[in-house]
Amino acid sequence: MPRDDELVFADHAGRFYAREHGFPPMAGRLLGYLMICDPPNQTIDELSEALLASRSAIAGAVKLLEGAGYAARTRTAGERVDRVSLTLTSLEPRNLTSQLFDAYGALFREGLKLLDDAPPARRAAMEELVASAEFFGERLPQVLAEWRAHRDALRASGELSDPSGETH
C-alpha cells in the first residue's frame, strides 16, 4: 500500500499531466504512481488498490498510457495477469517551453525526495529525470534561438516553405 506522500505525488502528477498534456487525471495519477512504485511492475488489481480507484478506471488509464507509449504491459511466464510498468523513454519531454521543463524538474524532484532512503537502483530513473529536466530547462532558450535561426536560413534558401506564403 502506498504511503500518503506517494498518493499526494500521484495526485500532483495527475493534475500536471492533465494540465500540460490533456490527460484524464486518472491517467496522470497512474503515470505518477508508476514513476515511484515498488515493485515497478504492478497488476491492474494492485494499481487499483494502491490508487484507491476502480479496476475499470485503472484499466482505461493503462490503455491510454499504453497507446501513448508511456506504459507497457508484460506477462511473466506462468502468470495469468498482465503487469504494467512505466516506459522510461516516453518521459522524455514532448513540449518545447522552459516553463514546462521547470515544472518537470519540480515534479521529478518531489518524486525523488520520496526515494531518499531507497537503494540507488530504485532512485536511478528519478535522478535521471531530474537531471534531464534541469539540462533541457537550461539549454532550451539557446537551442530554440539556434533552431529559429536555422529555420529562417532554410526558409531563405527555399529548402523550407514560409508559412506566411512570402518568397525570399
Coordinates of N, CA and C in Angstrom, one line a residue:
M1 N 0.8 -1.2 0.0 CA 0.0 0.0 0.0 C 0.9 1.2 0.0
P2 N 0.6 2.2 -0.9 CA 1.5 3.4 -0.9 C 1.3 4.3 0.3
R3 N 2.3 5.0 0.6 CA 2.3 6.0 1.7 C 1.4 7.2 1.2
D4 N 1.0 8.0 2.2 CA 0.2 9.2 1.9 C 1.0 10.1 0.9
D5 N 2.3 10.3 1.2 CA 3.0 11.2 0.3 C 3.2 10.7 -1.1
E6 N 3.2 9.4 -1.2 CA 3.2 8.8 -2.6 C 1.9 9.1 -3.3
L7 N 0.8 9.0 -2.6 CA -0.5 9.3 -3.2 C -0.6 10.8 -3.5
V8 N -0.1 11.6 -2.7 CA -0.1 13.1 -3.0 C 0.7 13.3 -4.3
F9 N 1.9 12.7 -4.4 CA 2.7 12.8 -5.6 C 1.9 12.3 -6.8
A10 N 1.2 11.2 -6.7 CA 0.4 10.7 -7.8 C -0.7 11.7 -8.2
D11 N -1.3 12.3 -7.2 CA -2.3 13.4 -7.4 C -1.7 14.6 -8.1
H12 N -0.5 15.0 -7.7 CA 0.2 16.1 -8.4 C 0.5 15.8 -9.8
A13 N 1.0 14.5 -10.0 CA 1.3 14.1 -11.4 C 0.0 14.1 -12.2
G14 N -1.1 13.7 -11.6 CA -2.4 13.7 -12.3 C -2.8 15.0 -12.8
R15 N -2.7 16.0 -11.9 CA -3.0 17.4 -12.3 C -2.0 18.0 -13.3
F16 N -0.7 17.6 -13.1 CA 0.3 18.1 -14.1 C 0.1 17.6 -15.5
Y17 N -0.1 16.3 -15.6 CA -0.3 15.7 -16.9 C -1.7 16.1 -17.5
A18 N -2.7 16.4 -16.7 CA -3.9 16.9 -17.2 C -3.7 18.3 -17.8
R19 N -3.0 19.1 -17.0 CA -2.8 20.5 -17.4 C -1.9 20.6 -18.6
E20 N -0.8 19.9 -18.6 CA 0.3 20.1 -19.6 C 0.0 19.2 -20.9
H21 N -0.6 18.1 -20.7 CA -0.8 17.1 -21.8 C -2.2 16.7 -22.1
G22 N -3.2 17.3 -21.4 CA -4.6 17.0 -21.6 C -5.0 15.6 -21.3
F23 N -4.2 14.9 -20.4 CA -4.5 13.6 -20.0 C -5.7 13.6 -19.0
P24 N -6.5 12.6 -19.0 CA -7.5 12.5 -17.9 C -6.7 12.4 -16.6
P25 N -7.2 13.0 -15.5 CA -6.5 12.9 -14.2 C -6.1 11.5 -13.8
M26 N -6.9 10.5 -14.0 CA -6.5 9.2 -13.5 C -5.3 8.7 -14.3
A27 N -5.2 9.0 -15.6 CA -4.0 8.5 -16.4 C -2.8 9.2 -15.8
G28 N -2.9 10.5 -15.5 CA -1.8 11.2 -14.9 C -1.4 10.7 -13.5
R29 N -2.4 10.4 -12.7 CA -2.2 9.8 -11.4 C -1.4 8.4 -11.6
L30 N -1.9 7.6 -12.5 CA -1.3 6.3 -12.7 C 0.1 6.5 -13.2
L31 N 0.4 7.4 -14.1 CA 1.7 7.7 -14.6 C 2.6 8.1 -13.4
G32 N 2.2 9.0 -12.6 CA 3.0 9.4 -11.5 C 3.3 8.3 -10.5
Y33 N 2.3 7.5 -10.3 CA 2.5 6.3 -9.4 C 3.5 5.3 -10.0
L34 N 3.4 5.1 -11.3 CA 4.3 4.2 -11.9 C 5.8 4.7 -11.9
M35 N 5.9 6.0 -11.8 CA 7.3 6.6 -11.6 C 7.9 6.2 -10.3
I36 N 7.2 6.0 -9.3 CA 7.8 5.8 -8.0 C 7.4 4.5 -7.3
C37 N 6.5 3.7 -7.9 CA 6.0 2.5 -7.2 C 7.1 1.4 -7.1
D38 N 6.9 0.6 -6.1 CA 7.8 -0.6 -5.8 C 6.9 -1.8 -5.5
P39 N 7.0 -2.8 -6.3 CA 7.8 -3.0 -7.4 C 7.4 -2.2 -8.6
P40 N 8.3 -2.0 -9.6 CA 7.9 -1.2 -10.7 C 6.9 -1.8 -11.7
N41 N 6.7 -3.1 -11.6 CA 5.7 -3.8 -12.4 C 4.5 -4.2 -11.5
Q42 N 3.3 -3.7 -11.8 CA 2.2 -3.9 -11.0 C 1.0 -4.4 -11.8
T43 N 0.2 -5.2 -11.2 CA -1.0 -5.7 -11.8 C -2.1 -4.6 -11.8
I44 N -3.1 -4.7 -12.6 CA -4.2 -3.7 -12.6 C -4.9 -3.7 -11.2
D45 N -5.0 -4.9 -10.6 CA -5.6 -5.0 -9.3 C -4.8 -4.3 -8.2
E46 N -3.5 -4.5 -8.3 CA -2.6 -3.8 -7.4 C -2.6 -2.3 -7.5
L47 N -2.6 -1.9 -8.8 CA -2.7 -0.4 -9.1 C -4.0 0.2 -8.6
S48 N -5.1 -0.6 -8.8 CA -6.4 -0.2 -8.3 C -6.5 0.0 -6.8
E49 N -5.9 -0.9 -6.1 CA -5.9 -0.9 -4.7 C -5.0 0.3 -4.2
A50 N -3.8 0.4 -4.8 CA -2.9 1.5 -4.4 C -3.4 2.9 -4.6
L51 N -4.1 3.1 -5.8 CA -4.6 4.4 -6.1 C -6.0 4.7 -5.7
L52 N -6.6 3.7 -4.9 CA -7.9 3.8 -4.4 C -8.9 4.2 -5.5
A53 N -8.8 3.4 -6.6 CA -9.6 3.7 -7.8 C -10.2 2.3 -8.3
S54 N -11.3 2.4 -9.1 CA -11.9 1.2 -9.6 C -11.0 0.5 -10.6
R55 N -11.2 -0.7 -10.7 CA -10.4 -1.5 -11.7 C -10.6 -1.0 -13.1
S56 N -11.8 -0.6 -13.4 CA -12.1 -0.1 -14.8 C -11.5 1.2 -15.0
A57 N -11.4 2.1 -14.0 CA -10.7 3.3 -14.2 C -9.2 3.1 -14.5
I58 N -8.6 2.2 -13.7 CA -7.2 1.9 -13.9 C -7.0 1.2 -15.3
A59 N -7.8 0.3 -15.7 CA -7.7 -0.3 -17.0 C -7.8 0.7 -18.1
G60 N -8.7 1.6 -18.0 CA -8.8 2.7 -19.0 C -7.6 3.6 -19.1
A61 N -7.1 3.9 -17.9 CA -5.8 4.7 -17.9 C -4.7 4.0 -18.4
V62 N -4.6 2.7 -18.1 CA -3.5 1.9 -18.7 C -3.6 1.8 -20.2
K63 N -4.8 1.7 -20.7 CA -5.0 1.6 -22.2 C -4.5 2.9 -22.8
L64 N -4.9 4.1 -22.2 CA -4.5 5.4 -22.7 C -3.0 5.5 -22.7
L65 N -2.4 5.2 -21.5 CA -0.9 5.4 -21.4 C -0.2 4.4 -22.3
E66 N -0.7 3.2 -22.4 CA 0.0 2.3 -23.3 C -0.1 2.8 -24.8
G67 N -1.2 3.3 -25.2 CA -1.4 3.8 -26.5 C -0.5 5.0 -26.8
A68 N -0.2 5.8 -25.8 CA 0.6 7.0 -26.0 C 2.1 6.6 -25.8
G69 N 2.4 5.4 -25.5 CA 3.8 5.0 -25.3 C 4.4 5.3 -23.9
Y70 N 3.5 5.6 -22.9 CA 4.0 5.9 -21.6 C 4.1 4.7 -20.7
A71 N 3.4 3.6 -21.0 CA 3.4 2.4 -20.2 C 3.4 1.2 -21.1
A72 N 3.8 0.1 -20.5 CA 3.8 -1.2 -21.2 C 3.2 -2.3 -20.3
R73 N 2.6 -3.2 -21.0 CA 2.1 -4.4 -20.3 C 3.0 -5.6 -20.6
T74 N 3.4 -6.3 -19.6 CA 4.2 -7.5 -19.8 C 3.5 -8.6 -19.0
R75 N 3.8 -9.9 -19.3 CA 3.3 -11.0 -18.6 C 4.5 -12.0 -18.4
T76 N 4.7 -12.4 -17.2 CA 5.7 -13.3 -16.8 C 5.2 -14.7 -17.1
A77 N 6.1 -15.6 -17.6 CA 5.7 -16.9 -17.9 C 5.0 -17.6 -16.7
G78 N 3.9 -18.2 -16.9 CA 3.1 -18.8 -15.8 C 2.1 -18.0 -15.1
E79 N 2.2 -16.7 -15.3 CA 1.3 -15.8 -14.7 C 0.1 -15.6 -15.6
R80 N -1.1 -15.3 -15.0 CA -2.3 -15.1 -15.8 C -2.8 -13.7 -15.8
V81 N -1.9 -12.8 -15.3 CA -2.2 -11.4 -15.3 C -1.1 -10.6 -15.9
D82 N -1.5 -9.5 -16.6 CA -0.5 -8.5 -17.1 C 0.0 -7.7 -16.0
R83 N 1.3 -7.3 -16.1 CA 1.9 -6.3 -15.2 C 2.1 -5.1 -16.0
V84 N 1.9 -3.9 -15.4 CA 2.0 -2.6 -16.0 C 3.2 -2.0 -15.5
S85 N 4.0 -1.3 -16.3 CA 5.2 -0.6 -15.9 C 5.3 0.6 -16.8
L86 N 6.1 1.6 -16.3 CA 6.5 2.8 -16.9 C 7.4 2.5 -18.1
T87 N 7.2 3.2 -19.2 CA 8.2 3.2 -20.3 C 9.0 4.5 -20.2
L88 N 10.2 4.3 -19.7 CA 11.0 5.5 -19.3 C 11.3 6.4 -20.5
T89 N 11.6 5.8 -21.7 CA 11.9 6.7 -22.8 C 10.7 7.6 -23.2
S90 N 9.5 7.2 -22.8 CA 8.3 8.0 -23.1 C 8.3 9.3 -22.3
L91 N 9.1 9.4 -21.2 CA 9.0 10.5 -20.3 C 10.0 11.6 -20.8
E92 N 10.7 11.4 -21.9 CA 11.5 12.5 -22.5 C 10.5 13.6 -22.8
P93 N 10.9 14.8 -22.5 CA 10.0 15.9 -22.7 C 9.4 16.0 -24.2
R94 N 8.2 16.4 -24.3 CA 7.5 16.4 -25.6 C 7.1 17.8 -26.0
N95 N 7.3 18.8 -25.1 CA 7.0 20.2 -25.4 C 8.2 21.0 -25.4
L96 N 8.2 22.1 -26.0 CA 9.4 22.9 -26.0 C 9.2 24.3 -25.4
T97 N 9.0 24.3 -24.0 CA 9.0 25.5 -23.3 C 9.9 25.3 -22.0
S98 N 10.6 26.4 -21.7 CA 11.4 26.3 -20.5 C 10.6 26.1 -19.3
Q99 N 9.4 26.7 -19.2 CA 8.5 26.6 -18.1 C 8.1 25.2 -17.9
L100 N 7.9 24.4 -19.0 CA 7.5 23.0 -18.8 C 8.6 22.2 -18.2
F101 N 9.9 22.5 -18.6 CA 11.0 21.8 -18.0 C 11.2 22.2 -16.6
D102 N 10.9 23.4 -16.2 CA 10.9 23.8 -14.8 C 9.9 23.0 -14.0
A103 N 8.7 22.9 -14.6 CA 7.6 22.1 -13.9 C 8.0 20.6 -13.9
Y104 N 8.5 20.1 -14.9 CA 9.0 18.7 -14.9 C 10.0 18.5 -13.7
G105 N 11.0 19.4 -13.7 CA 12.0 19.3 -12.7 C 11.4 19.4 -11.3
A106 N 10.5 20.3 -11.0 CA 9.8 20.3 -9.7 C 9.1 19.0 -9.4
L107 N 8.4 18.5 -10.4 CA 7.6 17.3 -10.1 C 8.6 16.1 -9.9
F108 N 9.6 16.0 -10.7 CA 10.6 14.9 -10.5 C 11.4 15.0 -9.2
R109 N 11.7 16.2 -8.8 CA 12.4 16.4 -7.5 C 11.5 16.0 -6.4
E110 N 10.2 16.3 -6.5 CA 9.3 15.8 -5.5 C 9.3 14.3 -5.4
G111 N 9.2 13.7 -6.5 CA 9.3 12.2 -6.6 C 10.6 11.6 -6.0
L112 N 11.7 12.3 -6.4 CA 13.0 11.8 -5.9 C 13.1 11.9 -4.4
K113 N 12.5 13.0 -3.8 CA 12.5 13.2 -2.4 C 11.9 12.0 -1.7
L114 N 10.9 11.4 -2.3 CA 10.2 10.3 -1.7 C 11.1 9.1 -1.6
L115 N 12.1 9.1 -2.5 CA 13.0 7.9 -2.6 C 14.3 8.2 -1.9
D116 N 14.4 9.2 -1.0 CA 15.7 9.5 -0.3 C 16.3 8.3 0.3
D117 N 15.6 7.4 1.0 CA 16.1 6.2 1.6 C 16.1 5.0 0.8
A118 N 15.7 5.1 -0.5 CA 15.7 4.0 -1.4 C 17.1 3.6 -1.9
P119 N 17.2 2.4 -2.3 CA 18.5 2.0 -2.9 C 18.8 2.7 -4.2
P120 N 20.1 2.9 -4.5 CA 20.4 3.6 -5.7 C 19.7 3.1 -7.0
A121 N 19.5 1.9 -7.2 CA 18.8 1.3 -8.4 C 17.4 1.8 -8.5
R122 N 16.7 2.0 -7.3 CA 15.3 2.5 -7.3 C 15.3 4.0 -7.6
R123 N 16.4 4.7 -7.2 CA 16.4 6.2 -7.4 C 16.9 6.6 -8.8
A124 N 17.5 5.7 -9.5 CA 18.2 6.0 -10.7 C 17.3 6.7 -11.7
A125 N 16.2 6.1 -12.0 CA 15.3 6.7 -13.0 C 14.9 8.1 -12.7
M126 N 14.5 8.3 -11.4 CA 14.1 9.7 -11.0 C 15.2 10.7 -11.0
E127 N 16.4 10.2 -10.6 CA 17.6 11.1 -10.7 C 17.9 11.5 -12.1
E128 N 17.7 10.6 -13.0 CA 18.0 10.9 -14.4 C 16.9 11.9 -15.0
L129 N 15.7 11.7 -14.6 CA 14.6 12.6 -15.0 C 14.8 14.0 -14.5
V130 N 15.3 14.1 -13.2 CA 15.6 15.4 -12.6 C 16.7 16.1 -13.4
A131 N 17.8 15.3 -13.7 CA 18.9 15.8 -14.4 C 18.5 16.3 -15.8
S132 N 17.7 15.5 -16.5 CA 17.3 15.8 -17.9 C 16.5 17.1 -17.9
A133 N 15.5 17.2 -16.9 CA 14.7 18.4 -16.9 C 15.5 19.6 -16.6
E134 N 16.5 19.5 -15.7 CA 17.4 20.7 -15.5 C 18.2 21.0 -16.7
F135 N 18.8 20.0 -17.3 CA 19.6 20.2 -18.5 C 18.8 20.9 -19.6
F136 N 17.6 20.4 -20.0 CA 16.8 20.9 -21.0 C 16.3 22.3 -20.7
G137 N 15.9 22.5 -19.4 CA 15.4 23.8 -19.0 C 16.5 24.9 -19.1
E138 N 17.8 24.5 -18.9 CA 18.9 25.5 -19.0 C 19.2 25.7 -20.5
R139 N 19.2 24.7 -21.3 CA 19.7 24.7 -22.7 C 18.6 25.2 -23.7
L140 N 17.3 25.0 -23.3 CA 16.3 25.2 -24.3 C 16.2 26.6 -24.9
P141 N 16.4 27.7 -24.1 CA 16.4 29.0 -24.8 C 17.4 29.1 -25.9
Q142 N 18.6 28.6 -25.7 CA 19.7 28.7 -26.7 C 19.4 27.8 -27.9
V143 N 18.9 26.6 -27.6 CA 18.5 25.7 -28.7 C 17.4 26.3 -29.5
L144 N 16.4 26.8 -28.9 CA 15.3 27.4 -29.6 C 15.8 28.6 -30.5
A145 N 16.7 29.4 -30.0 CA 17.2 30.5 -30.8 C 18.0 30.0 -32.0
E146 N 18.8 28.9 -31.7 CA 19.6 28.3 -32.8 C 18.6 27.7 -33.9
W147 N 17.5 27.0 -33.4 CA 16.6 26.5 -34.3 C 15.9 27.5 -35.2
R148 N 15.5 28.6 -34.5 CA 14.8 29.7 -35.3 C 15.7 30.3 -36.3
A149 N 17.0 30.5 -36.0 CA 18.0 31.0 -37.0 C 18.2 30.0 -38.1
H150 N 18.3 28.7 -37.8 CA 18.4 27.7 -38.8 C 17.2 27.6 -39.7
R151 N 16.0 27.6 -39.0 CA 14.8 27.6 -39.8 C 14.7 28.8 -40.7
D152 N 15.0 30.0 -40.2 CA 14.9 31.1 -41.1 C 15.9 31.0 -42.3
A153 N 17.1 30.5 -42.0 CA 18.0 30.2 -43.1 C 17.5 29.2 -44.1
L154 N 16.9 28.2 -43.7 CA 16.3 27.2 -44.6 C 15.1 27.8 -45.4
R155 N 14.3 28.7 -44.7 CA 13.3 29.3 -45.5 C 13.9 30.3 -46.5
A156 N 14.9 31.0 -46.1 CA 15.5 32.0 -47.1 C 16.1 31.2 -48.3
S157 N 16.6 30.0 -48.1 CA 17.2 29.3 -49.2 C 16.2 28.5 -50.0
G158 N 14.9 28.5 -49.5 CA 13.9 27.8 -50.2 C 13.7 26.3 -49.8
E159 N 14.6 25.9 -48.9 CA 14.5 24.5 -48.5 C 13.3 24.2 -47.6
L160 N 12.8 25.2 -47.0 CA 11.6 25.2 -46.2 C 10.6 26.2 -46.7
S161 N 9.4 25.8 -46.8 CA 8.3 26.8 -47.2 C 8.1 27.8 -46.0
D162 N 7.8 29.0 -46.4 CA 7.4 30.0 -45.4 C 5.9 29.9 -45.2
P163 N 5.5 29.7 -43.9 CA 4.1 29.5 -43.7 C 3.3 30.8 -44.0
S164 N 3.9 31.9 -44.1 CA 3.2 33.1 -44.4 C 3.0 33.3 -45.9
G165 N 3.6 32.4 -46.7 CA 3.5 32.4 -48.1 C 4.4 33.4 -48.8
E166 N 5.3 34.1 -48.0 CA 6.2 35.0 -48.6 C 7.3 34.2 -49.3
T167 N 7.8 34.8 -50.4 CA 9.0 34.1 -51.0 C 10.2 35.0 -50.8
H168 N 11.4 34.4 -50.7 CA 12.6 35.1 -50.3 C 13.5 35.2 -51.6

